[in-house]
Short mmCIF file of C-alpha atoms and ligand atoms in Angstrom, two decimals:
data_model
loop_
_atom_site.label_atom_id
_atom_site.label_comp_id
_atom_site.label_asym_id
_atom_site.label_seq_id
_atom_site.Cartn_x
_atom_site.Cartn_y
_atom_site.Cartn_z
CA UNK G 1 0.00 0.00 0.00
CA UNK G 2 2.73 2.44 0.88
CA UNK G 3 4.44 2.35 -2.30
CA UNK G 4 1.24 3.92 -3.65
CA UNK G 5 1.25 7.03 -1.88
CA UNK G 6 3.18 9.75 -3.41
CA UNK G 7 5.39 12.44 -1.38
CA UNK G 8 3.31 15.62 -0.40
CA UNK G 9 4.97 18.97 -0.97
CA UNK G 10 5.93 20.75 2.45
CA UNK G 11 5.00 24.18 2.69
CA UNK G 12 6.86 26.87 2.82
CA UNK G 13 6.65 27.74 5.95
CA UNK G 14 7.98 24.27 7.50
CA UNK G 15 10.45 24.35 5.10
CA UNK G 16 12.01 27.48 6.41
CA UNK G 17 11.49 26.63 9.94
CA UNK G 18 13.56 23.30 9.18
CA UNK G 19 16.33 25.23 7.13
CA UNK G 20 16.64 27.53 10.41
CA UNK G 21 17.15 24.49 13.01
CA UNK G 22 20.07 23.32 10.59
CA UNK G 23 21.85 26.09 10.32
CA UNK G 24 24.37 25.85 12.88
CA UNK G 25 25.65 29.84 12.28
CA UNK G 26 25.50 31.42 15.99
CA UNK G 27 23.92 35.22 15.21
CA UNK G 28 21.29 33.56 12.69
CA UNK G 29 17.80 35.30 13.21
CA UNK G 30 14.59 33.64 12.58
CA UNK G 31 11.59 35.63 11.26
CA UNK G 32 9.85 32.32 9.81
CA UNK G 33 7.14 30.51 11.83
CA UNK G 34 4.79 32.87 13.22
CA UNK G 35 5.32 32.18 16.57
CA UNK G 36 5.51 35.01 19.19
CA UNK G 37 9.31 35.94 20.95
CA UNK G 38 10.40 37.80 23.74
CA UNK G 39 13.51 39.92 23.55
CA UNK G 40 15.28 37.16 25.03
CA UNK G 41 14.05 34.69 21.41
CA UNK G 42 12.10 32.85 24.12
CA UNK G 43 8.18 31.84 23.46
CA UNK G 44 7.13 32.53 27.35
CA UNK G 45 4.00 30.64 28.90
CA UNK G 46 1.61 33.58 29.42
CA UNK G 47 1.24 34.62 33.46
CA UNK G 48 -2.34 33.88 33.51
CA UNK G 49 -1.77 30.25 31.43
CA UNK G 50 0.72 29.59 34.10
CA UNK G 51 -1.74 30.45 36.92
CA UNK G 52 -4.99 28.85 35.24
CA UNK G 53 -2.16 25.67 35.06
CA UNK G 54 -1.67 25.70 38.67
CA UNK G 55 -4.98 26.61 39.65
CA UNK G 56 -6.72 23.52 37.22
CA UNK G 57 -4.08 21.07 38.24
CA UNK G 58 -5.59 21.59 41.92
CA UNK G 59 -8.65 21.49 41.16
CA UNK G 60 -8.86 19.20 38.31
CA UNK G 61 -10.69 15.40 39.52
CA UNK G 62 -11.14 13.91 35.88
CA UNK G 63 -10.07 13.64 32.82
CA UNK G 64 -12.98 11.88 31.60
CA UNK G 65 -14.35 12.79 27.83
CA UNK G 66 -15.67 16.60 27.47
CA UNK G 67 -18.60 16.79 24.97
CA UNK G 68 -18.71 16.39 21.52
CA UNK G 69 -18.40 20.05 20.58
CA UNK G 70 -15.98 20.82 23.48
CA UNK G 71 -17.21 22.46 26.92
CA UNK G 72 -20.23 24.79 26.65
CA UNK G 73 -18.70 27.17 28.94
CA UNK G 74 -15.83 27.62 26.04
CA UNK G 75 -18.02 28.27 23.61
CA UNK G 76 -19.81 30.99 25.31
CA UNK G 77 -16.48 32.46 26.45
CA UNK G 78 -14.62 32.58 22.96
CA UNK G 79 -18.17 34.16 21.40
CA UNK G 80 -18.28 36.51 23.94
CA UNK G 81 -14.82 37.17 22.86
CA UNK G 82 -14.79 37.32 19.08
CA UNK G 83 -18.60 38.65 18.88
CA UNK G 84 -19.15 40.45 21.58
CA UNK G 85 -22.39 41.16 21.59
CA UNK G 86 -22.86 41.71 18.10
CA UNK G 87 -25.44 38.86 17.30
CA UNK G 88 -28.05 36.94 20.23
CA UNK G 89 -26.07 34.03 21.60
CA UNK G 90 -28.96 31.29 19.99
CA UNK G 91 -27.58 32.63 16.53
CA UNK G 92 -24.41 31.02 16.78
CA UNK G 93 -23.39 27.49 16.84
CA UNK G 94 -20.09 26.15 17.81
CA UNK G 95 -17.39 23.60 18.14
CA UNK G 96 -14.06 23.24 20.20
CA UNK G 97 -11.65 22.48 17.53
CA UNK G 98 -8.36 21.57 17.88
CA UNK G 99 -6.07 24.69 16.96
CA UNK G 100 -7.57 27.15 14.63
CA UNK G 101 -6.58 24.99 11.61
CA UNK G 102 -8.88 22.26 12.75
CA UNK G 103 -12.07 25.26 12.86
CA UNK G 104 -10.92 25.74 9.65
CA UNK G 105 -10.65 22.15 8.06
CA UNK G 106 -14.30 21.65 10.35
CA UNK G 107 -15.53 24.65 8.03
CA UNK G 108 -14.26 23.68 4.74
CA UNK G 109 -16.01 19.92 5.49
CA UNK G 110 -19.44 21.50 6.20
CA UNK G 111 -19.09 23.34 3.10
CA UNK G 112 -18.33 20.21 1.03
CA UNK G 113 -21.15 18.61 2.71
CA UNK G 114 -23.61 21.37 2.05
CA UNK G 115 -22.27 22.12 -1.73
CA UNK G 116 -19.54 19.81 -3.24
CA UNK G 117 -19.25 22.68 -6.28
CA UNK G 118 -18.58 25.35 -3.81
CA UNK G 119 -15.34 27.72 -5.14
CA UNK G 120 -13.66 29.01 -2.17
CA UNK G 121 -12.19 32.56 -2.79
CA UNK G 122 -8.65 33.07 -1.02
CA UNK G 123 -6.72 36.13 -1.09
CA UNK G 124 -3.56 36.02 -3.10
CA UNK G 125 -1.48 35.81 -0.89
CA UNK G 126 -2.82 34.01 1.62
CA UNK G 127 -1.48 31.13 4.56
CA UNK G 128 -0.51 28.34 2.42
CA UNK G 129 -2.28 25.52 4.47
CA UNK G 130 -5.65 27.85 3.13
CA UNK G 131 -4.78 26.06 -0.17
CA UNK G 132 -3.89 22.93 0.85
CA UNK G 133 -6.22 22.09 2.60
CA UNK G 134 -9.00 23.41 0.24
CA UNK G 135 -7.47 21.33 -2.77
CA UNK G 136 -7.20 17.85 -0.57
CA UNK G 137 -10.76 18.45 0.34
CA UNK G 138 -11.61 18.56 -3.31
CA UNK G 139 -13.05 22.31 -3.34
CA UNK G 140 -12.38 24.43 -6.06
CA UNK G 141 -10.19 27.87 -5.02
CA UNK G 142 -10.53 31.09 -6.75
CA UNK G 143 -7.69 33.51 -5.84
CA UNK G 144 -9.01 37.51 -5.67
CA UNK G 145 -6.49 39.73 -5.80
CA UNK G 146 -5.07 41.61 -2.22
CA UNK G 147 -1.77 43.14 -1.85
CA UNK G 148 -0.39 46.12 -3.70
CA UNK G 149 2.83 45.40 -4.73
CA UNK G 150 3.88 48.94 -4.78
CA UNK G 151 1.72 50.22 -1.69
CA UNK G 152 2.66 46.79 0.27
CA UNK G 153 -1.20 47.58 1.00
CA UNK G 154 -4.55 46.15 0.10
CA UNK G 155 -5.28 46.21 -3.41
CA UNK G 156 -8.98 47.43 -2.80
CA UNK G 157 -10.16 47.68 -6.29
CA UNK G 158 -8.62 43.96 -7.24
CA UNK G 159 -10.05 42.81 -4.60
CA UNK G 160 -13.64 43.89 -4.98
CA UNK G 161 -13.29 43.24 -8.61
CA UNK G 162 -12.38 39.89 -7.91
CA UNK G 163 -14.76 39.21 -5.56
CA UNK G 164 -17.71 40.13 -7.66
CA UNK G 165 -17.40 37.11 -9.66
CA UNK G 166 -18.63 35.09 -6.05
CA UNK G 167 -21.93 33.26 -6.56
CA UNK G 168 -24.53 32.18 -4.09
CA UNK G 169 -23.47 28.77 -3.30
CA UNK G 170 -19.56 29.88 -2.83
CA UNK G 171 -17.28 31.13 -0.09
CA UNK G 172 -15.41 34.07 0.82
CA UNK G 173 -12.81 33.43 2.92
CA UNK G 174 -11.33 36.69 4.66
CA UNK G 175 -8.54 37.38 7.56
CA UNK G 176 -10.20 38.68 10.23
CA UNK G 177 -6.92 41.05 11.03
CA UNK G 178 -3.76 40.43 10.63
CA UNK G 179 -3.59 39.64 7.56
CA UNK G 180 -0.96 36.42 6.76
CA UNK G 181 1.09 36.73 5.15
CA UNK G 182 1.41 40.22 4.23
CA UNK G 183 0.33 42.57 7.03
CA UNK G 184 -1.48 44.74 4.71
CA UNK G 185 -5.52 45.34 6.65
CA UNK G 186 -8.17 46.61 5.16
CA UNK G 187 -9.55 49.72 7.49
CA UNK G 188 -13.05 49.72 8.73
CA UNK G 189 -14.38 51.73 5.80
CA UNK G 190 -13.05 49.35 3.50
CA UNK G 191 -14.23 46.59 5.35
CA UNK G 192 -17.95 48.16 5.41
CA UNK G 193 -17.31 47.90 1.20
CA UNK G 194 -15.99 44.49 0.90
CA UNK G 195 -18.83 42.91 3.48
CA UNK G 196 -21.23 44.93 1.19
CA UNK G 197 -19.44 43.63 -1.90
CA UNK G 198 -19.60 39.89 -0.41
CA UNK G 199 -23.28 40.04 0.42
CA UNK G 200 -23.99 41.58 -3.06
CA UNK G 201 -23.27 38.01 -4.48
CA UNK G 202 -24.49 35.78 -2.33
CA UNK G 203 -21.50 34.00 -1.38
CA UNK G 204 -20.96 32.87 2.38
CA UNK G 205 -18.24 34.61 4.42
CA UNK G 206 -15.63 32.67 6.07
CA UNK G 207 -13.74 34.57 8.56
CA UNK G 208 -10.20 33.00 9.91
CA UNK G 209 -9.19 34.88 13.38
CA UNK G 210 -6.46 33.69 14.18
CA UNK G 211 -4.62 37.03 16.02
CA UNK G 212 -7.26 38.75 17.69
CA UNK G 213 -4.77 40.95 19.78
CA UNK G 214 -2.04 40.58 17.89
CA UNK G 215 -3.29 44.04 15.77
CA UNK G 216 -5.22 47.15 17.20
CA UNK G 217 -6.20 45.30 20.24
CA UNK G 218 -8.91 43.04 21.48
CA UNK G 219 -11.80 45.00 20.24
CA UNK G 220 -10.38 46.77 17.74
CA UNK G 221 -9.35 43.43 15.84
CA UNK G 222 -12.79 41.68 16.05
CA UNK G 223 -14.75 44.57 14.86
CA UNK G 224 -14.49 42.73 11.00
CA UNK G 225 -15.32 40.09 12.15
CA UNK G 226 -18.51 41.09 14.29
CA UNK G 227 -19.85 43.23 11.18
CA UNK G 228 -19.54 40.08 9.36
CA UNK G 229 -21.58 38.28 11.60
CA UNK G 230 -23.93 40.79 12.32
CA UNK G 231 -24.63 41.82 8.48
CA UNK G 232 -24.49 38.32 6.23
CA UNK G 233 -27.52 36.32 6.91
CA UNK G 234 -24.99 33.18 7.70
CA UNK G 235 -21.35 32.90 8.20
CA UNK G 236 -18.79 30.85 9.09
CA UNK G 237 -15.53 31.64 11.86
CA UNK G 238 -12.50 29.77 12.71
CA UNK G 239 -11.06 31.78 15.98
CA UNK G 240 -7.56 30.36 17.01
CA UNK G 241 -6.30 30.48 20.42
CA UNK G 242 -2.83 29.49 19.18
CA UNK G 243 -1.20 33.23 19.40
CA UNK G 244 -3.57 35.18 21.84
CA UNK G 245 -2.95 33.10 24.39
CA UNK G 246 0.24 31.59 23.56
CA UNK G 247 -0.84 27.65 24.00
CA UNK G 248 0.19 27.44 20.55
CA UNK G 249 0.65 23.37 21.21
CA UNK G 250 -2.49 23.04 22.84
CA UNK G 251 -4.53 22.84 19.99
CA UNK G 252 -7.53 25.11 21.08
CA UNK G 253 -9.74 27.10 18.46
CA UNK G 254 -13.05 27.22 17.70
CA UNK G 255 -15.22 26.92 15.12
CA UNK G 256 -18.57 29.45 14.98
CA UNK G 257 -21.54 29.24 12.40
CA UNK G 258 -23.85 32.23 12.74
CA UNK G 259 -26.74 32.16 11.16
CA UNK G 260 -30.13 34.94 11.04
CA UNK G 261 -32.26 32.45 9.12
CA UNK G 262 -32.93 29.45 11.60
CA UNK G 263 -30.26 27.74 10.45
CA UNK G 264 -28.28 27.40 13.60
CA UNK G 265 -29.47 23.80 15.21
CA UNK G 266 -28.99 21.84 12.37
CA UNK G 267 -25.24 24.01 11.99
CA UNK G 268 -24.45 22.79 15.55
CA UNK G 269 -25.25 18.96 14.70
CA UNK G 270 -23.70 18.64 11.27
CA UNK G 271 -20.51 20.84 13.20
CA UNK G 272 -20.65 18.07 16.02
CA UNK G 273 -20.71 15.45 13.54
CA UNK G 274 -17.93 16.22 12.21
CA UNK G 275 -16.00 16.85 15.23
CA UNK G 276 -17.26 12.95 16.07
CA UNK G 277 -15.87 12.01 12.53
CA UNK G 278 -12.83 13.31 12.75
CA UNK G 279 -11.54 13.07 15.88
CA UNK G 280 -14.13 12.74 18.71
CA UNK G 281 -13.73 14.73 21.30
CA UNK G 282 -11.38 18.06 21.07
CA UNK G 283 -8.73 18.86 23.14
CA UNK G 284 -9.88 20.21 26.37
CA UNK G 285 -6.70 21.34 28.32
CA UNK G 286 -6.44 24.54 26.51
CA UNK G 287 -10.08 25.36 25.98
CA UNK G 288 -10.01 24.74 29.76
CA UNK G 289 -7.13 27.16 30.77
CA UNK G 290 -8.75 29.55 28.17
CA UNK G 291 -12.21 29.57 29.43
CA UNK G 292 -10.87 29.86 33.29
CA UNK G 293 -8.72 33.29 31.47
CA UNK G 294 -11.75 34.73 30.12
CA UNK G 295 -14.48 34.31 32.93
CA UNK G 296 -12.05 34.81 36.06
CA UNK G 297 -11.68 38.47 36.33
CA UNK G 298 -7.81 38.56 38.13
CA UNK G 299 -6.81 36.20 35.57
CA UNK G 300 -8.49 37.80 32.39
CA UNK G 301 -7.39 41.43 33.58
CA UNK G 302 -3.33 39.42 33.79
CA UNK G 303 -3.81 38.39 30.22
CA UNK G 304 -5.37 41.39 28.82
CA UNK G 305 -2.35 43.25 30.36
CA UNK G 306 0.38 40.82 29.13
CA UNK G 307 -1.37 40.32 25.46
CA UNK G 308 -1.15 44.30 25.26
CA UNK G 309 2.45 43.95 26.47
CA UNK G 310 3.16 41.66 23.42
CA UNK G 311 0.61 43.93 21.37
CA UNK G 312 2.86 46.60 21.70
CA UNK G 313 6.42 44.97 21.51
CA UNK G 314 5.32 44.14 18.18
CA UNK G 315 4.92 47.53 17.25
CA UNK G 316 7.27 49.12 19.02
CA UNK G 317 9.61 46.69 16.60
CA UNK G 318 7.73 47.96 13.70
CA UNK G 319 8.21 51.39 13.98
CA UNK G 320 12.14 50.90 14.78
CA UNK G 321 12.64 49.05 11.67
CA UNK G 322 10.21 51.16 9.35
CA UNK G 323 12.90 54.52 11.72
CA UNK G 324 16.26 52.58 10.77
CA UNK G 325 15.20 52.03 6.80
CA UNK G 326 13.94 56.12 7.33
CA UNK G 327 17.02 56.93 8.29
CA UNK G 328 19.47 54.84 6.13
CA UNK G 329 17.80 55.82 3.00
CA UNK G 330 16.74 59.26 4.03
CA UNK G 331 13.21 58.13 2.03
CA UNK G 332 10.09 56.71 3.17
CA UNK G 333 9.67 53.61 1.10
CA UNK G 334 9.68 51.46 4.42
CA UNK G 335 6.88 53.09 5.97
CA UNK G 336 5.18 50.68 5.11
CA UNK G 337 6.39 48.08 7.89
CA UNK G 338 5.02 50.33 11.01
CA UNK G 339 1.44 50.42 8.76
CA UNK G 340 1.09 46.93 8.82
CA UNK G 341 -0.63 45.07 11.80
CA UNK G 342 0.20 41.75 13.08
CA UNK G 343 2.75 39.31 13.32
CA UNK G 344 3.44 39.84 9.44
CA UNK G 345 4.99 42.06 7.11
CA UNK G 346 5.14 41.05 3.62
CA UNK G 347 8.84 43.15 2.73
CA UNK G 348 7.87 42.91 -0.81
CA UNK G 349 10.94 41.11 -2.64
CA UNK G 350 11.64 37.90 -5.04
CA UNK G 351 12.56 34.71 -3.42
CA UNK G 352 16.35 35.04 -4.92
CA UNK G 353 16.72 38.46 -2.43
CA UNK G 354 15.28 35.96 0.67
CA UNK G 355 17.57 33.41 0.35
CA UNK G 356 20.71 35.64 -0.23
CA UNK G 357 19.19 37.27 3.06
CA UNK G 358 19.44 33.63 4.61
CA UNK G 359 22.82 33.30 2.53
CA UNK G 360 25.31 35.89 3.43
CA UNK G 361 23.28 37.45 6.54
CA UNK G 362 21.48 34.37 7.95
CA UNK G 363 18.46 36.06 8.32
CA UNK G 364 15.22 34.10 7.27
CA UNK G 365 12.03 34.55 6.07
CA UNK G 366 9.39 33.10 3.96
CA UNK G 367 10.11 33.11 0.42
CA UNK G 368 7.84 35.14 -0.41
CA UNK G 369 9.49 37.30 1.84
CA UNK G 370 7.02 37.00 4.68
CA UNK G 371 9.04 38.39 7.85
CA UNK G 372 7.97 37.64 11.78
CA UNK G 373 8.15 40.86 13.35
CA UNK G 374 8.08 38.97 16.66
CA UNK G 375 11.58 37.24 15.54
CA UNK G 376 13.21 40.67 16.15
CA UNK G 377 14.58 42.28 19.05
CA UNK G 378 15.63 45.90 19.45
CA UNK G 379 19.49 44.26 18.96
CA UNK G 380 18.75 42.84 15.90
CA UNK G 381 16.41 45.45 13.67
CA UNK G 382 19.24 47.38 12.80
CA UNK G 383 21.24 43.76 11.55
CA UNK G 384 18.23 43.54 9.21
CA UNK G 385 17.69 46.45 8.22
CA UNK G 386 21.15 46.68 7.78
CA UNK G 387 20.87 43.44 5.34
CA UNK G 388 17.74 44.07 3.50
CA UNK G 389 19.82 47.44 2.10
CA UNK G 390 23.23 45.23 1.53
CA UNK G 391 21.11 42.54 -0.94
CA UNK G 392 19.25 45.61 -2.91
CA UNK G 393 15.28 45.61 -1.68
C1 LMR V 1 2.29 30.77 10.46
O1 LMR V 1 1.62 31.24 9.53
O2 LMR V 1 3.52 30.81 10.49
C2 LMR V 1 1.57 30.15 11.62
O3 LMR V 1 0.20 30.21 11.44
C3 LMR V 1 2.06 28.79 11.93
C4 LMR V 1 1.61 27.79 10.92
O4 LMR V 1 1.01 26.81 11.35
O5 LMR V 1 1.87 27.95 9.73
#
C-alpha cells in the first residue's frame, strides 16, 4: 500500500522553519514561523496560562471525555470574545476544535457537505495551508487579488473586482486582522465595502481569526469580524487560540456558524458530527485554561495586560525598523512596515533576495518574503535592516 502514496509537498513555511534548526551559524535570526518571541528569542508561557495551570491542576478530579463540541462554557467564552455582543447568543453554533486549523478544516467539510461545487475565494497571498487544505478536500479555489505590490497595502479595487465574480453557493474566505502573510488590513471603511461587496453576491463569508490581539487590540481586531456576523444572513468563523494566548501546542480554536435564518441547530449537529468524525472529542486542556482566562476576572485582567504587552512589543519593533530604513535611506519607502498590523509584514521582494538574506546574513524569512516581526529584538532590527539594504530591496 505504501508504495502507492506519493510524497506531499511541504509548505513553505515548514520548510524554512527546518532550514533555520540546521543552520548551525551562531547570530542567525529567525523571522519564519509565526510564533511570538520575547527579547530574550524565548516563546514565554503567558502569566495567567501559568496560573490557570496551577490553579486547574488543583482542582482538576477527571479527565474523563468533554462533549462532543468541546465544553459549553468555552463556547460561550470565545463568542463573547470574538462577537461580543454583536449577534443573540442562539444565533451562533459552535465547536471546540483543535487549533484554529482544525475550525478551519471543520468549516471547509461543512461546506463540502452542504455544496460539493462550492469555489472558495482566497486572497492572493494568503497562509498556504488555506490552499492545501482546500485542494485535498476537493473544493475548487478562486484567488481575488489583495496586496499592492507597490503600496505593500490592500489592493482594494482587485479585490472587490475579484470578488464580484462570487456566486450564491460559494465562499469568501477573509482574515479577520492580521492579515498572513502580508500585514497589509483593510480599514473599517473598507471593510464596510468588501462585506457589502460579499453580500452583493451571495456567497458565504468565512472569517479566519487567528490574532485577535495581535493588531489594534482586542476590540479593535474583532470589529471585521462582528460586522460580518452581524450583516451576512450566515457565516462561518474559525477563531484560534494558538497566538492570543500563547498555547500554541495546545490545539484550542473554535469553530462558529452564525446564522439569522434558523439555520443554527442543524449548523451545531452537522458541526458536532464532524468533530465525532474526525476526531471525537477536542482537546480540552487549553479550551479549559482559556475559558478559566476569560471568565475569572484577576486572571483575564493578567492576560489582557500581558497580550497588550506583546501587542505593543510588536509595534514598538515595527516602527524601529520602518525609523532605521527612514534613516538609512533618508526616504520613506519602508513606511510601510510600522502600517502593517500583526505578526506579518510582507517586505515585498523575489525569493532570490530571501535566500541571499538567509545566505550571506542568515536572516530568514518566507520566500515570499514574509518576515515575523516577533523574531526581532531591538538588537537585531538594525542587523536587518542593515541586510535588507546590503542585498538591494
Ligand atoms: C504561520 O503562519 O507561520 C503560523 O500560522 C504557523 C503555521 O502553522 O503555519
Amino acid at each position: 500500500m505504501f508504495e502507492r502514496l506519493t510524497e506531499q509537498p511541504v509548505d513553505k513555511i515548514m520548510l524554512t522553519a527546518q532550514a533555520f534548526r540546521a543552520d548551525p551559524r551562531p547570530g542567525k535570526v529567525d523571522l519564519g514561523v509565526g510564533v511570538y518571541k520575547d527579547a530574550t528569542g524565548l516563546t514565554p508561557v503567558m502569566r495567567a496560562v501559568k496560573l490557570a495551570e496551577q490553579q486547574l491542576w488543583q482542582a482538576e478530579t477527571t479527565k474523563v471525555y468533554t462533549a462532543l463540541a468541546g465544553e459549553p462554557a468555552f463556547a460561550d467564552a470565545m463568542i463573547a470574545l470574538v462577537l461580543g455582543d454583536a449577534v443573540p447568543r442562539a444565533a451562533v453554533a459552535a465547536v471546540g476544535t483543535p487549533g484554529g486549523t482544525g475550525a478551519v478544516r471543520g468549516a471547509l467539510e461543512l461546506i463540502k457537505m452542504a455544496n460539493p461545487d462550492a469555489r472558495i475565494f482566497v486572497s492572493d497571498p494568503s497562509w498556504p495551508n488555506h490552499a492545501a487544505m482546500i485542494a485535498y478536500m476537493g473544493l475548487t479555489r478562486v484567488d481575488y487579488r489583495y496586496f499592492d505590490a507597490t503600496t505593500r497595502g490592500v489592493d482594494m479595487g482587485g479585490l472587490l473586482t475579484d470578488l464580484a465574480q462570487a456566486g450564491p453557493g460559494d465562499v469568501v474566505l477573509l482574515h479577520g486582522c492580521c492579515h498572513n502573510p502580508t500585514g497589509a488590513n483593510p480599514t473599517l471603511a473598507e471593510w464596510g465595502a468588501i462585506i457589502d461587496a460579499v453580500l452583493a453576491t451571495g456567497a458565504l463569508p468565512l472569517v479566519d481569526l487567528a490574532y485577535q490581539g495581535f493588531g489594534d487590540g482586542l476590540e479593535a481586531d474583532a470589529a471585521a469580524t462582528r460586522m460580518i456576523a452581524a450583516r451576512a444572513p450566515e457565516c462561518l468563523i474559525a477563531a484560534s487560540c494558538s497566538k492570543n494566548f500563547g498555547i500554541y501546542r495546545e490545539r484550542t480554536g473554535i469553530l462558529m456558524g452564525v446564522s439569522h435564518q434558523g439555520g443554527t441547530a442543524l449548523a451545531q449537529g452537522v458541526m458536532t458530527a464532524l468533530n465525532r468524525m474526525n476526531f471525537s472529542f477536542p482537546p480540552d486542556h487549553g479550551a479549559r485554561l482559556v475559558t478559566m482566562i476569560l471568565t475569572t476576572p484577576d486572571l483575564r485582567a493578567m492576560w489582557e495586560t500581558e497580550l497588550e504587552e506583546v501587542r505593543q512589543s510588536m509595534l514598538g519593533l515595527r516602527v524601529q525598523l520602518a525609523e532605521e530604513l527612514r534613516q538609512r535611506t533618508n526616504s520613506d519607502r519602508f513606511d510601510f512596515l510600522a502600517h502593517h498590523r500583526g505578526m506579518f509584514s510582507r517586505l515585498g521582494t523575489t525569493p532570490e533576495v530571501v535566500q541571499r538574506l538567509r545566505d550571506e546574513h542568515a536572516i530568514y524569512m518566507i520566500s515570499d518574503s514574509r518576515m515575523n516581526i516577533a523574531g526581532l529584538n531591538t538588537a537585531t532590527v538594525p542587523v536587518l535592516a542593515q541586510a535588507i539594504l546590503s542585498v538591494g530591496v
